[in-house]
Amino acid sequence: MFICRDLKYHTPLGKHFTCFILPALALVLHSCSAPATDPAPEKGAHITVIADTNNAQATYQTARQLTGAQIDSLYFPLTAALNDQNRMPLLLQHLNYLGQLRGKEKAAQALIARCKGHAYNYEARYDSAKVFFDQAITLYTELGYEPGLGDAYLGLATNHTYLGDFDQSLAYRYKALAVYEKLHDLNGINRTKTEMAIDFYYQKDYPKAVDTARATLAYYTKVGDSANMAYSQSMLSTFCYNLHQYAQAETYALASLAIRRNAGAPREIAESLNNLSLAYMAQNKKAEAVAVLQESLQLMQEAGDIRQIPIVKQNLAACLNEMGRQTEGEALIREVIADAIKAGQKDAVANAYKKLYVLYKDNQQFEKALEYYRHYKAWRDSLYNEEKARAINELNIAYQTQQHQAQIAQLKTEKQLDATRKSLYLAVALLIAMGATLTVIYLAGRNRKHKQLIEKVRQQLDQNKAALQAFTENIIAKNKFIEELETKLQEAQTATPLEAPAAMHTQISDLYQFKILTEADWMNFKILFDKVHPGFINRLRQQFPDLAPGDQRQALLIKLNIDNKECAGMLGISADSVKKNRYRLKKKFNLTEQENLDDFVRDFA
């Protein structure tokens, strides 16, 4: 009834092609074959039917009239179903309402954290997903509920795989495997081994990936699980492709396609067709590859999976380029850019610009190649920054929630102590006097500790300021060196205009890559900055939410008294662009002509 094959890995093969390496991953496998991953509702709780669960608020209003056990009997299977169907926006709405209803119950907290982890993995918000999976693991460990713990381990493993940390991914898979082996859960064991095959693949241990996938295929064949048979065959097709066993890759892709055609699910059929096209291209069956990709594209469009349509289009464009039909291929890539921008798929936009950059570089049109490289880098950096901002916001919310809960607990404790003190006042008068004396001694000692702590904090702040100053000076020195290198490169290009255009392009690309402050530099810079000026970045975002990442960066440099020329070097732009950015920044801060931008930023608190 539910679609259980939704999450994909988009893996570059060679320099042009992308395959659906994983027709399903941890996010979707857990609910198709595994048992319920959360404790069952209390005995005696009947299942309550809500007419329209597509309306999260209406469901919440009805659930408010139910008992705690009835709420669990409604929301636990509902969230599992929405997770199966990959309806993540609606799932997150229901989880927020469940938090309001049952947020004090540890089992509900664990469910909410685990499902949010899967949802944010699905939406490529990997830092936020990791926060919630870590919470889920802690809660399930405290509850002693191992099925939920195993699923959370697999979710975190998938998170690490997305981030390219395959060793950590495999470590968490082994933890999940140990849980399922302890439970004698064959479905969980084979689900985990299927995902371990993926890690072996990304570690380029293709023979081990093939052996593991074949073992899981044998299990699914034995139990008659056709959906997972097709899944394993689709993986084996890709694994064999990377082992250059193209005929075997074609055989597995066709077997997977046959099962999925029989099931009649358009999107799954489209995935198998896409992988089949790789085997065809490797065997120089270009016309067949184009045909199956065109069918795959049509099916993806029918299924309405806008996330995967750009992948199929890019593969089709690569085929057309290989056939010498570069005009058609380039036009298709431009369609991908337009569609992805409209759909808000920044990763697809970045990948499409990268393909244009490679295409023009291969044709030795270096000016155009550099232009598209800059577009690619800008989109990639934008995606990275937004993901980090979302993660920081999630961490802040989690921290504030924890603080509020601690304050509530403290108030309750103080109230209980006050009541006890009043009822026993006469009997413990002597103890109170003794307590007062001890309190004076304690406060005196605490004051000494506070003074020591203040001195320690002052020393730490001085160290942080020194580290930030050293970091900034190193970046400025680096940019001055890059400017000198750029001048020499331009002089060399002028002196020898006909020599080595390809090598010259490589130098220009490398120069552009190093001239702009890298994301790692910015992350280190912001960490040091926040230590010296705690909360400045968050307050700036809250008061001026329309600031672009570039505006925020320039504001930080102004706060540190970095002049325009040095700003230009650190931001990788011209001095004129810095001046324009300052004018735009002044408008966004709603400053008058007479007000000074530098004074405003330095005084902002």
XYZ file of C-alpha atoms in Angstrom:
605
model
C 0.000 0.000 0.000
C 2.785 2.421 0.891
C 5.674 3.316 -1.372
C 8.804 2.071 0.387
C 11.468 2.833 -2.193
C 11.975 6.564 -2.156
C 15.377 7.711 -0.932
C 18.196 7.782 -3.478
C 21.945 8.151 -3.616
C 23.107 10.236 -6.515
C 26.543 8.858 -7.282
C 28.736 10.253 -10.068
C 30.135 7.543 -12.327
C 33.129 8.631 -14.324
C 32.713 12.304 -15.084
C 29.284 12.378 -16.716
C 26.801 9.832 -15.417
C 24.707 9.502 -12.282
C 22.973 6.350 -11.077
C 20.302 5.544 -8.541
C 22.770 3.450 -6.581
C 20.355 2.908 -3.726
C 16.702 2.591 -4.629
C 16.093 2.590 -0.861
C 18.087 3.316 2.267
C 17.692 3.419 6.019
C 14.991 6.040 5.826
C 12.547 3.800 4.042
C 13.545 0.192 4.640
C 12.752 0.133 8.331
C 8.985 0.178 8.073
C 8.464 -2.246 5.204
C 9.808 -5.379 6.791
C 10.862 -4.544 10.331
C 8.544 -4.698 13.334
C 7.208 -1.553 14.924
C 10.144 0.543 16.116
C 8.474 2.005 19.193
C 6.881 0.504 22.283
C 3.248 -0.397 21.794
C 0.554 1.743 23.450
C -0.716 0.680 26.855
C -3.031 -2.273 27.065
C -6.679 -1.362 26.816
C -6.047 1.568 24.468
C -8.304 1.135 21.463
C -7.232 2.459 18.063
C -8.886 5.786 17.440
C -9.802 6.594 13.825
C -9.410 10.194 12.696
C -11.278 11.091 9.522
C -8.673 13.397 7.980
C -5.056 12.920 9.086
C -3.945 15.030 6.117
C -4.862 18.018 8.281
C -2.381 17.999 11.154
C -4.143 20.727 13.114
C -7.555 19.019 12.863
C -5.985 15.767 14.024
C -4.394 17.579 16.951
C -7.694 19.203 17.980
C -9.386 15.794 18.054
C -6.457 14.135 19.830
C -6.640 16.693 22.635
C -9.852 14.994 23.788
C -8.185 11.553 24.046
C -6.303 9.804 26.820
C -2.517 9.435 26.656
C -2.755 5.799 25.563
C -5.270 6.697 22.840
C -3.019 9.484 21.590
C -0.139 7.012 21.289
C -2.370 4.498 19.484
C -3.171 7.234 16.950
C 0.158 8.966 16.410
C 2.609 6.050 16.574
C 1.227 4.168 13.524
C 0.358 7.462 11.782
C 3.945 8.725 11.903
C 5.228 5.341 10.717
C 2.856 5.460 7.723
C 3.845 9.016 6.787
C 7.514 8.048 7.075
C 6.873 5.084 4.759
C 5.228 7.393 2.227
C 8.017 9.992 2.525
C 5.445 12.726 3.289
C 7.959 14.591 5.373
C 6.376 18.082 5.665
C 3.128 16.570 6.971
C 5.084 14.173 9.198
C 6.959 17.068 10.815
C 3.676 18.907 11.479
C 2.216 15.857 13.236
C 5.420 15.374 15.238
C 5.281 18.950 16.502
C 1.694 18.438 17.689
C 2.617 15.095 19.257
C 5.340 16.913 21.151
C 2.744 19.287 22.588
C 0.508 16.390 23.625
C 3.034 13.831 24.876
C 6.342 15.681 25.007
C 6.942 14.731 28.642
C 6.787 10.992 27.883
C 10.187 9.501 27.073
C 8.775 7.012 24.519
C 7.149 9.881 22.588
C 10.344 11.920 22.814
C 12.291 9.007 21.320
C 9.778 8.560 18.476
C 9.803 12.279 17.676
C 13.605 12.461 17.657
C 13.986 9.363 15.454
C 11.340 10.424 12.925
C 12.760 13.953 12.731
C 16.166 12.422 12.047
C 14.760 10.454 9.107
C 12.804 13.469 7.832
C 15.820 15.776 7.909
C 17.993 13.131 6.236
C 15.365 12.988 3.483
C 15.441 16.790 3.130
C 19.276 16.783 3.023
C 19.477 18.684 6.338
C 22.182 16.354 7.580
C 23.513 18.306 10.563
C 20.009 18.678 11.999
C 19.306 14.993 11.341
C 22.413 13.974 13.285
C 21.288 16.009 16.323
C 17.961 14.175 16.472
C 19.416 10.713 15.836
C 21.839 11.262 18.715
C 18.894 12.209 20.939
C 16.947 9.137 19.827
C 19.884 6.814 20.575
C 20.213 8.250 24.085
C 16.470 7.934 24.778
C 16.107 4.399 23.391
C 19.157 3.321 25.407
C 17.541 4.684 28.586
C 14.234 2.988 27.671
C 15.986 -0.287 26.873
C 13.961 -0.530 23.644
C 16.287 -2.241 21.194
C 14.218 -2.217 17.949
C 14.065 1.582 18.120
C 17.766 1.730 18.997
C 18.687 -0.383 15.962
C 16.667 1.845 13.648
C 18.280 5.001 15.092
C 21.746 3.487 14.569
C 20.899 2.828 10.920
C 19.531 6.343 10.468
C 22.747 7.832 11.858
C 24.785 5.498 9.655
C 22.924 6.767 6.589
C 23.589 10.321 7.767
C 27.336 9.643 7.855
C 27.174 8.031 4.417
C 25.596 11.179 2.958
C 28.393 13.237 4.501
C 31.033 10.939 3.005
C 32.198 9.566 6.357
C 31.997 5.922 5.373
C 34.088 4.533 8.229
C 31.704 6.024 10.796
C 28.752 4.864 8.725
C 29.987 1.286 8.758
C 30.680 1.474 12.508
C 27.044 2.377 13.221
C 25.821 -0.344 10.849
C 27.764 -2.906 12.896
C 26.109 -1.550 16.062
C 22.701 -1.980 14.443
C 23.644 -5.480 13.268
C 24.569 -6.475 16.826
C 21.157 -5.272 18.040
C 19.227 -7.225 15.397
C 21.318 -10.363 15.897
C 20.559 -10.192 19.620
C 16.846 -9.945 18.772
C 17.123 -12.780 16.178
C 15.420 -10.388 13.750
C 16.236 -11.776 10.289
C 14.573 -8.885 8.477
C 16.595 -6.367 10.498
C 19.794 -8.348 9.949
C 19.372 -8.462 6.173
C 18.199 -4.859 6.015
C 21.443 -3.866 7.805
C 23.622 -6.055 5.581
C 21.979 -4.550 2.507
C 23.010 -1.089 3.684
C 26.495 -2.334 4.614
C 26.899 -3.303 0.982
C 26.421 0.369 0.180
C 29.267 1.357 2.506
C 31.546 -1.264 0.954
C 30.649 0.225 -2.430
C 31.561 3.756 -1.387
C 34.809 2.466 0.089
C 35.440 1.019 -3.391
C 35.490 -2.537 -2.043
C 33.319 -3.661 -4.947
C 33.874 -7.452 -4.575
C 32.748 -7.319 -0.919
C 29.794 -5.125 -1.872
C 28.760 -7.678 -4.512
C 29.106 -10.656 -2.125
C 27.030 -8.924 0.566
C 24.308 -7.858 -1.867
C 24.118 -11.367 -3.344
C 23.683 -12.840 0.148
C 20.770 -10.495 0.885
C 19.299 -11.241 -2.542
C 19.346 -14.963 -1.685
C 17.500 -14.247 1.583
C 14.834 -12.085 -0.060
C 14.389 -14.686 -2.803
C 13.915 -17.403 -0.167
C 11.248 -15.447 1.744
C 9.562 -14.256 -1.445
C 10.107 -10.525 -0.854
C 9.969 -9.338 -4.468
C 10.338 -5.626 -3.658
C 13.625 -6.187 -1.838
C 14.722 -8.659 -4.509
C 14.389 -5.875 -7.070
C 16.216 -3.525 -4.719
C 19.186 -5.905 -4.314
C 19.301 -6.576 -8.051
C 19.339 -2.849 -8.764
C 22.291 -2.430 -6.378
C 24.121 -5.371 -7.946
C 23.669 -3.781 -11.349
C 25.560 -0.707 -10.171
C 28.222 -2.724 -8.320
C 28.926 -4.859 -11.384
C 29.079 -1.727 -13.517
C 31.930 -0.444 -11.356
C 33.681 -3.816 -11.657
C 33.416 -3.395 -15.458
C 31.180 -6.472 -15.599
C 28.816 -4.712 -17.959
C 26.945 -7.767 -19.245
C 26.247 -8.885 -15.656
C 25.214 -5.335 -14.767
C 22.735 -5.398 -17.638
C 21.365 -8.771 -16.487
C 20.720 -7.547 -12.935
C 19.182 -4.292 -14.181
C 16.817 -6.189 -16.485
C 15.825 -8.591 -13.674
C 15.081 -5.662 -11.351
C 13.148 -3.935 -14.128
C 11.006 -7.025 -14.785
C 9.905 -7.260 -11.139
C 9.136 -3.575 -10.948
C 7.209 -3.523 -14.224
C 5.072 -6.327 -12.814
C 4.458 -4.291 -9.658
C 3.541 -1.270 -11.759
C 5.217 1.451 -9.670
C 6.341 4.155 -12.154
C 9.094 5.672 -10.048
C 10.742 2.347 -9.168
C 10.581 1.338 -12.848
C 12.243 4.629 -13.733
C 15.092 3.884 -11.309
C 15.805 0.500 -12.891
C 15.686 2.045 -16.364
C 18.199 4.675 -15.304
C 20.639 2.021 -14.029
C 20.078 -0.041 -17.159
C 21.161 2.955 -19.245
C 24.589 2.864 -17.554
C 25.170 -0.734 -18.623
C 24.039 0.138 -22.142
C 26.378 3.137 -22.393
C 29.314 1.060 -21.142
C 28.634 -1.458 -23.921
C 28.331 1.325 -26.527
C 24.584 0.744 -26.887
C 23.990 4.471 -27.062
C 20.664 4.408 -28.859
C 19.262 1.894 -26.338
C 20.571 4.029 -23.475
C 18.815 7.131 -24.817
C 15.582 5.172 -25.270
C 15.468 3.836 -21.696
C 16.414 7.235 -20.270
C 13.610 8.894 -22.211
C 11.158 6.337 -20.775
C 12.666 6.828 -17.305
C 12.181 10.583 -17.606
C 8.555 10.168 -18.692
C 7.814 7.840 -15.751
C 9.497 10.140 -13.260
C 7.393 13.012 -14.557
C 4.240 10.894 -14.226
C 5.214 9.983 -10.662
C 5.801 13.646 -9.889
C 9.167 12.994 -8.240
C 10.739 16.377 -8.931
C 13.850 15.431 -6.930
C 14.850 12.696 -9.344
C 13.823 14.301 -12.648
C 16.997 16.453 -12.840
C 19.151 13.326 -12.331
C 17.550 11.510 -15.267
C 17.747 14.639 -17.435
C 21.434 15.061 -16.654
C 22.147 11.423 -17.556
C 20.196 11.836 -20.788
C 22.176 14.975 -21.562
C 25.424 13.069 -20.959
C 24.311 10.361 -23.419
C 23.439 12.960 -26.044
C 26.812 14.652 -25.591
C 28.572 11.300 -26.011
C 26.664 10.812 -29.272
C 27.842 14.192 -30.549
C 24.433 15.834 -30.013
C 25.904 18.495 -27.756
C 23.353 21.175 -28.643
C 20.528 18.954 -27.415
C 22.540 17.878 -24.379
C 23.374 21.424 -23.372
C 19.740 22.501 -23.828
C 18.639 19.671 -21.524
C 21.121 20.748 -18.841
C 19.772 24.296 -19.052
C 16.265 22.861 -18.549
C 17.567 21.160 -15.411
C 18.893 24.483 -14.111
C 15.604 26.277 -14.765
C 13.464 23.489 -13.251
C 15.729 23.054 -10.232
C 15.814 26.784 -9.474
C 12.021 26.868 -9.648
C 11.752 23.836 -7.350
C 14.381 25.137 -4.935
C 16.745 22.182 -5.580
C 20.050 23.941 -5.095
C 22.116 20.748 -5.210
C 20.698 19.929 -8.650
C 21.471 23.463 -9.858
C 25.071 23.147 -8.644
C 25.531 19.750 -10.347
C 24.091 21.062 -13.628
C 26.441 24.056 -13.654
C 29.312 21.691 -12.956
C 28.391 19.636 -16.030
C 28.350 22.803 -18.172
C 31.738 23.740 -16.753
C 33.181 20.308 -17.681
C 31.562 20.435 -21.138
C 33.078 23.815 -22.004
C 36.426 22.893 -20.480
C 36.582 19.747 -22.629
C 35.838 21.936 -25.666
C 38.666 24.297 -24.553
C 36.275 27.259 -24.240
C 37.932 28.383 -21.045
C 36.217 31.730 -20.595
C 32.777 30.091 -20.589
C 34.088 27.213 -18.483
C 35.317 29.653 -15.827
C 31.952 31.455 -15.838
C 30.053 28.211 -15.218
C 32.594 27.125 -12.611
C 31.877 30.310 -10.683
C 28.118 29.622 -10.892
C 28.733 26.077 -9.666
C 30.839 27.228 -6.716
C 28.351 29.964 -5.741
C 25.422 27.496 -5.653
C 27.436 24.886 -3.812
C 28.545 27.412 -1.171
C 24.987 28.725 -0.807
C 23.665 25.221 -0.165
C 26.361 24.552 2.423
C 25.756 27.809 4.297
C 21.968 27.366 4.503
C 22.347 23.827 5.784
C 24.710 25.012 8.515
C 22.373 27.867 9.462
C 19.466 25.432 9.830
C 21.588 23.153 12.001
C 22.617 26.036 14.252
C 18.979 27.051 14.635
C 18.009 23.486 15.574
C 20.795 23.367 18.162
C 19.705 26.699 19.633
C 16.104 25.519 19.932
C 17.189 22.252 21.552
C 19.400 24.146 24.008
C 16.683 26.654 24.933
C 14.172 23.834 25.436
C 16.602 22.039 27.720
C 17.185 25.229 29.709
C 13.454 25.845 30.141
C 12.885 22.293 31.319
C 15.724 22.660 33.837
C 14.234 25.909 35.128
C 10.820 24.282 35.551
C 12.356 21.368 37.432
C 14.299 23.773 39.641
C 11.158 25.791 40.450
C 9.289 22.622 41.401
C 12.149 21.547 43.652
C 12.287 24.961 45.332
C 8.523 24.926 45.896
C 8.689 21.510 47.534
C 11.561 22.625 49.737
C 9.665 25.763 50.769
C 6.603 23.742 51.817
C 8.744 21.346 53.840
C 10.594 24.201 55.485
C 7.352 25.857 56.587
C 5.886 22.657 58.067
C 9.040 21.835 60.051
C 10.078 25.366 60.942
C 9.772 25.109 64.747
C 11.313 21.665 64.930
C 14.423 22.560 62.942
C 15.150 26.063 64.250
C 18.547 24.955 65.480
C 19.357 23.301 62.187
C 18.419 26.498 60.375
C 20.844 28.465 62.516
C 23.563 25.943 61.773
C 22.600 26.033 58.135
C 22.887 29.816 58.109
C 26.403 29.577 59.490
C 27.340 26.984 56.864
C 25.762 29.142 54.204
C 27.966 32.091 55.142
C 31.006 29.838 54.899
C 29.755 28.435 51.593
C 29.086 31.867 50.114
C 32.520 33.054 51.104
C 34.043 30.065 49.382
C 31.797 30.509 46.369
C 32.813 34.143 46.029
C 36.437 33.062 45.868
C 35.534 30.516 43.197
C 33.582 33.142 41.281
C 36.590 35.459 41.279
C 38.777 32.629 40.017
C 36.201 31.774 37.371
C 35.955 35.409 36.226
C 39.741 35.580 35.895
C 39.745 32.311 33.949
C 37.021 33.590 31.608
C 38.935 36.853 31.113
C 42.082 34.897 30.205
C 40.099 32.674 27.821
C 38.587 35.756 26.141
C 42.060 37.252 25.671
C 43.224 33.968 24.123
C 40.182 33.894 21.822
C 40.829 37.483 20.727
C 44.443 36.628 19.981
C 43.442 33.518 18.027
C 40.873 35.486 15.979
C 43.427 38.217 15.269
C 46.061 35.671 14.188
C 43.551 33.827 12.003
C 42.447 37.054 10.299
C 46.029 38.212 9.726
C 46.925 34.837 8.195
C 43.980 35.081 5.783
C 44.956 38.649 4.810
C 48.555 37.536 4.211
C 47.289 34.605 2.157
C 45.193 36.882 -0.046
C 48.110 39.280 -0.599
C 50.178 36.337 -1.778
C 47.368 35.225 -4.086
C 47.117 38.742 -5.565
C 50.820 38.677 -6.362
C 50.438 35.234 -7.919
C 47.490 36.446 -9.992
C 49.505 39.400 -11.296
C 52.360 37.110 -12.326
C 49.932 34.717 -14.000
C 48.316 37.509 -15.983
C 51.762 38.792 -17.033
C 52.738 35.307 -18.154
C 49.477 34.955 -20.084
C 50.106 38.286 -21.839
C 53.692 37.378 -22.632
C 52.845 33.931 -24.091
C 49.247 34.123 -25.349
C 49.566 31.076 -27.615
C 51.127 28.656 -25.150
C 49.355 25.854 -23.256
C 45.695 27.070 -23.032
C 44.625 23.995 -21.050
C 47.343 24.413 -18.443
C 46.604 28.134 -18.236
C 42.895 27.376 -17.587
C 43.833 24.970 -14.816
C 45.959 27.654 -13.159
C 43.133 30.194 -13.410
C 40.627 27.732 -11.892
C 43.050 26.860 -9.095
C 43.712 30.557 -8.476
C 39.978 31.279 -8.191
C 39.540 28.352 -5.839
C 42.251 29.645 -3.481
C 41.507 33.358 -3.699
C 38.070 33.032 -2.130
C 38.004 32.260 1.591
C 37.031 28.557 1.812
C 34.039 27.221 3.749
C 36.462 25.577 6.194
C 38.131 28.982 6.710
C 34.751 30.630 7.270
C 33.659 27.955 9.722
C 36.892 28.374 11.732
C 36.569 32.156 11.474
C 32.963 32.123 12.778
C 33.855 29.766 15.628
C 36.645 32.105 16.763
C 34.486 35.197 16.182
C 31.629 33.796 18.279
C 34.019 33.109 21.140
C 35.131 36.764 21.141
C 31.681 38.242 20.438
C 29.225 35.646 21.847
C 25.768 35.729 20.291
C 26.594 38.537 17.835
C 25.900 36.417 14.722
C 22.571 35.075 16.005
C 21.383 38.531 17.125
C 22.325 39.974 13.732
C 20.309 37.263 11.941
C 17.319 37.699 14.237
C 17.136 41.486 13.906
C 17.926 41.514 10.169
C 16.642 38.183 8.747
C 16.946 39.428 5.128
C 20.736 39.570 5.268
C 22.375 37.312 2.656
C 25.369 35.137 3.678
C 27.683 37.621 1.932
C 26.165 40.530 3.874
C 26.669 38.672 7.152
C 30.303 37.956 6.319
C 31.047 41.586 5.477
C 29.379 42.712 8.710
C 31.676 40.398 10.695
C 34.748 41.825 8.958
C 33.558 45.398 9.691
C 33.133 44.416 13.356
C 36.831 43.471 13.361
C 37.891 46.794 11.738
C 39.008 45.087 8.521
C 39.450 47.760 5.828
C 37.829 47.603 2.374
C 40.890 46.318 0.547
C 41.414 43.469 2.998
C 37.673 42.706 2.905
C 37.884 42.378 -0.871
C 40.708 39.884 -0.575
C 38.966 37.773 2.067
C 35.639 37.765 0.205
C 37.235 37.151 -3.204
C 35.658 40.258 -4.807
C 36.843 43.648 -6.069
C 37.187 46.746 -3.924
C 34.357 48.367 -5.921
C 32.139 45.399 -5.110
C 32.950 45.868 -1.419
C 31.822 49.491 -1.634
C 28.596 48.476 -3.351
C 28.018 45.797 -0.742
C 28.563 48.373 2.015
C 25.974 50.667 0.420
C 23.496 47.780 0.156
C 24.261 46.715 3.732
C 23.624 50.244 4.970
C 20.193 50.206 3.338
C 19.358 46.848 4.888
C 20.279 48.254 8.297
C 17.895 51.183 7.595
C 20.657 53.730 8.183
C 20.402 57.364 7.039
C 23.026 59.097 4.903
C 24.471 60.748 7.980
C 24.800 57.539 10.003
C 28.084 55.664 9.791
C 27.955 51.965 8.860
C 31.171 51.064 10.719
C 30.007 52.743 13.923
C 26.626 51.016 13.707
C 28.151 47.525 13.302
C 30.762 48.045 16.024
C 28.104 49.287 18.460
C 25.551 46.608 17.542
C 24.896 44.306 20.505
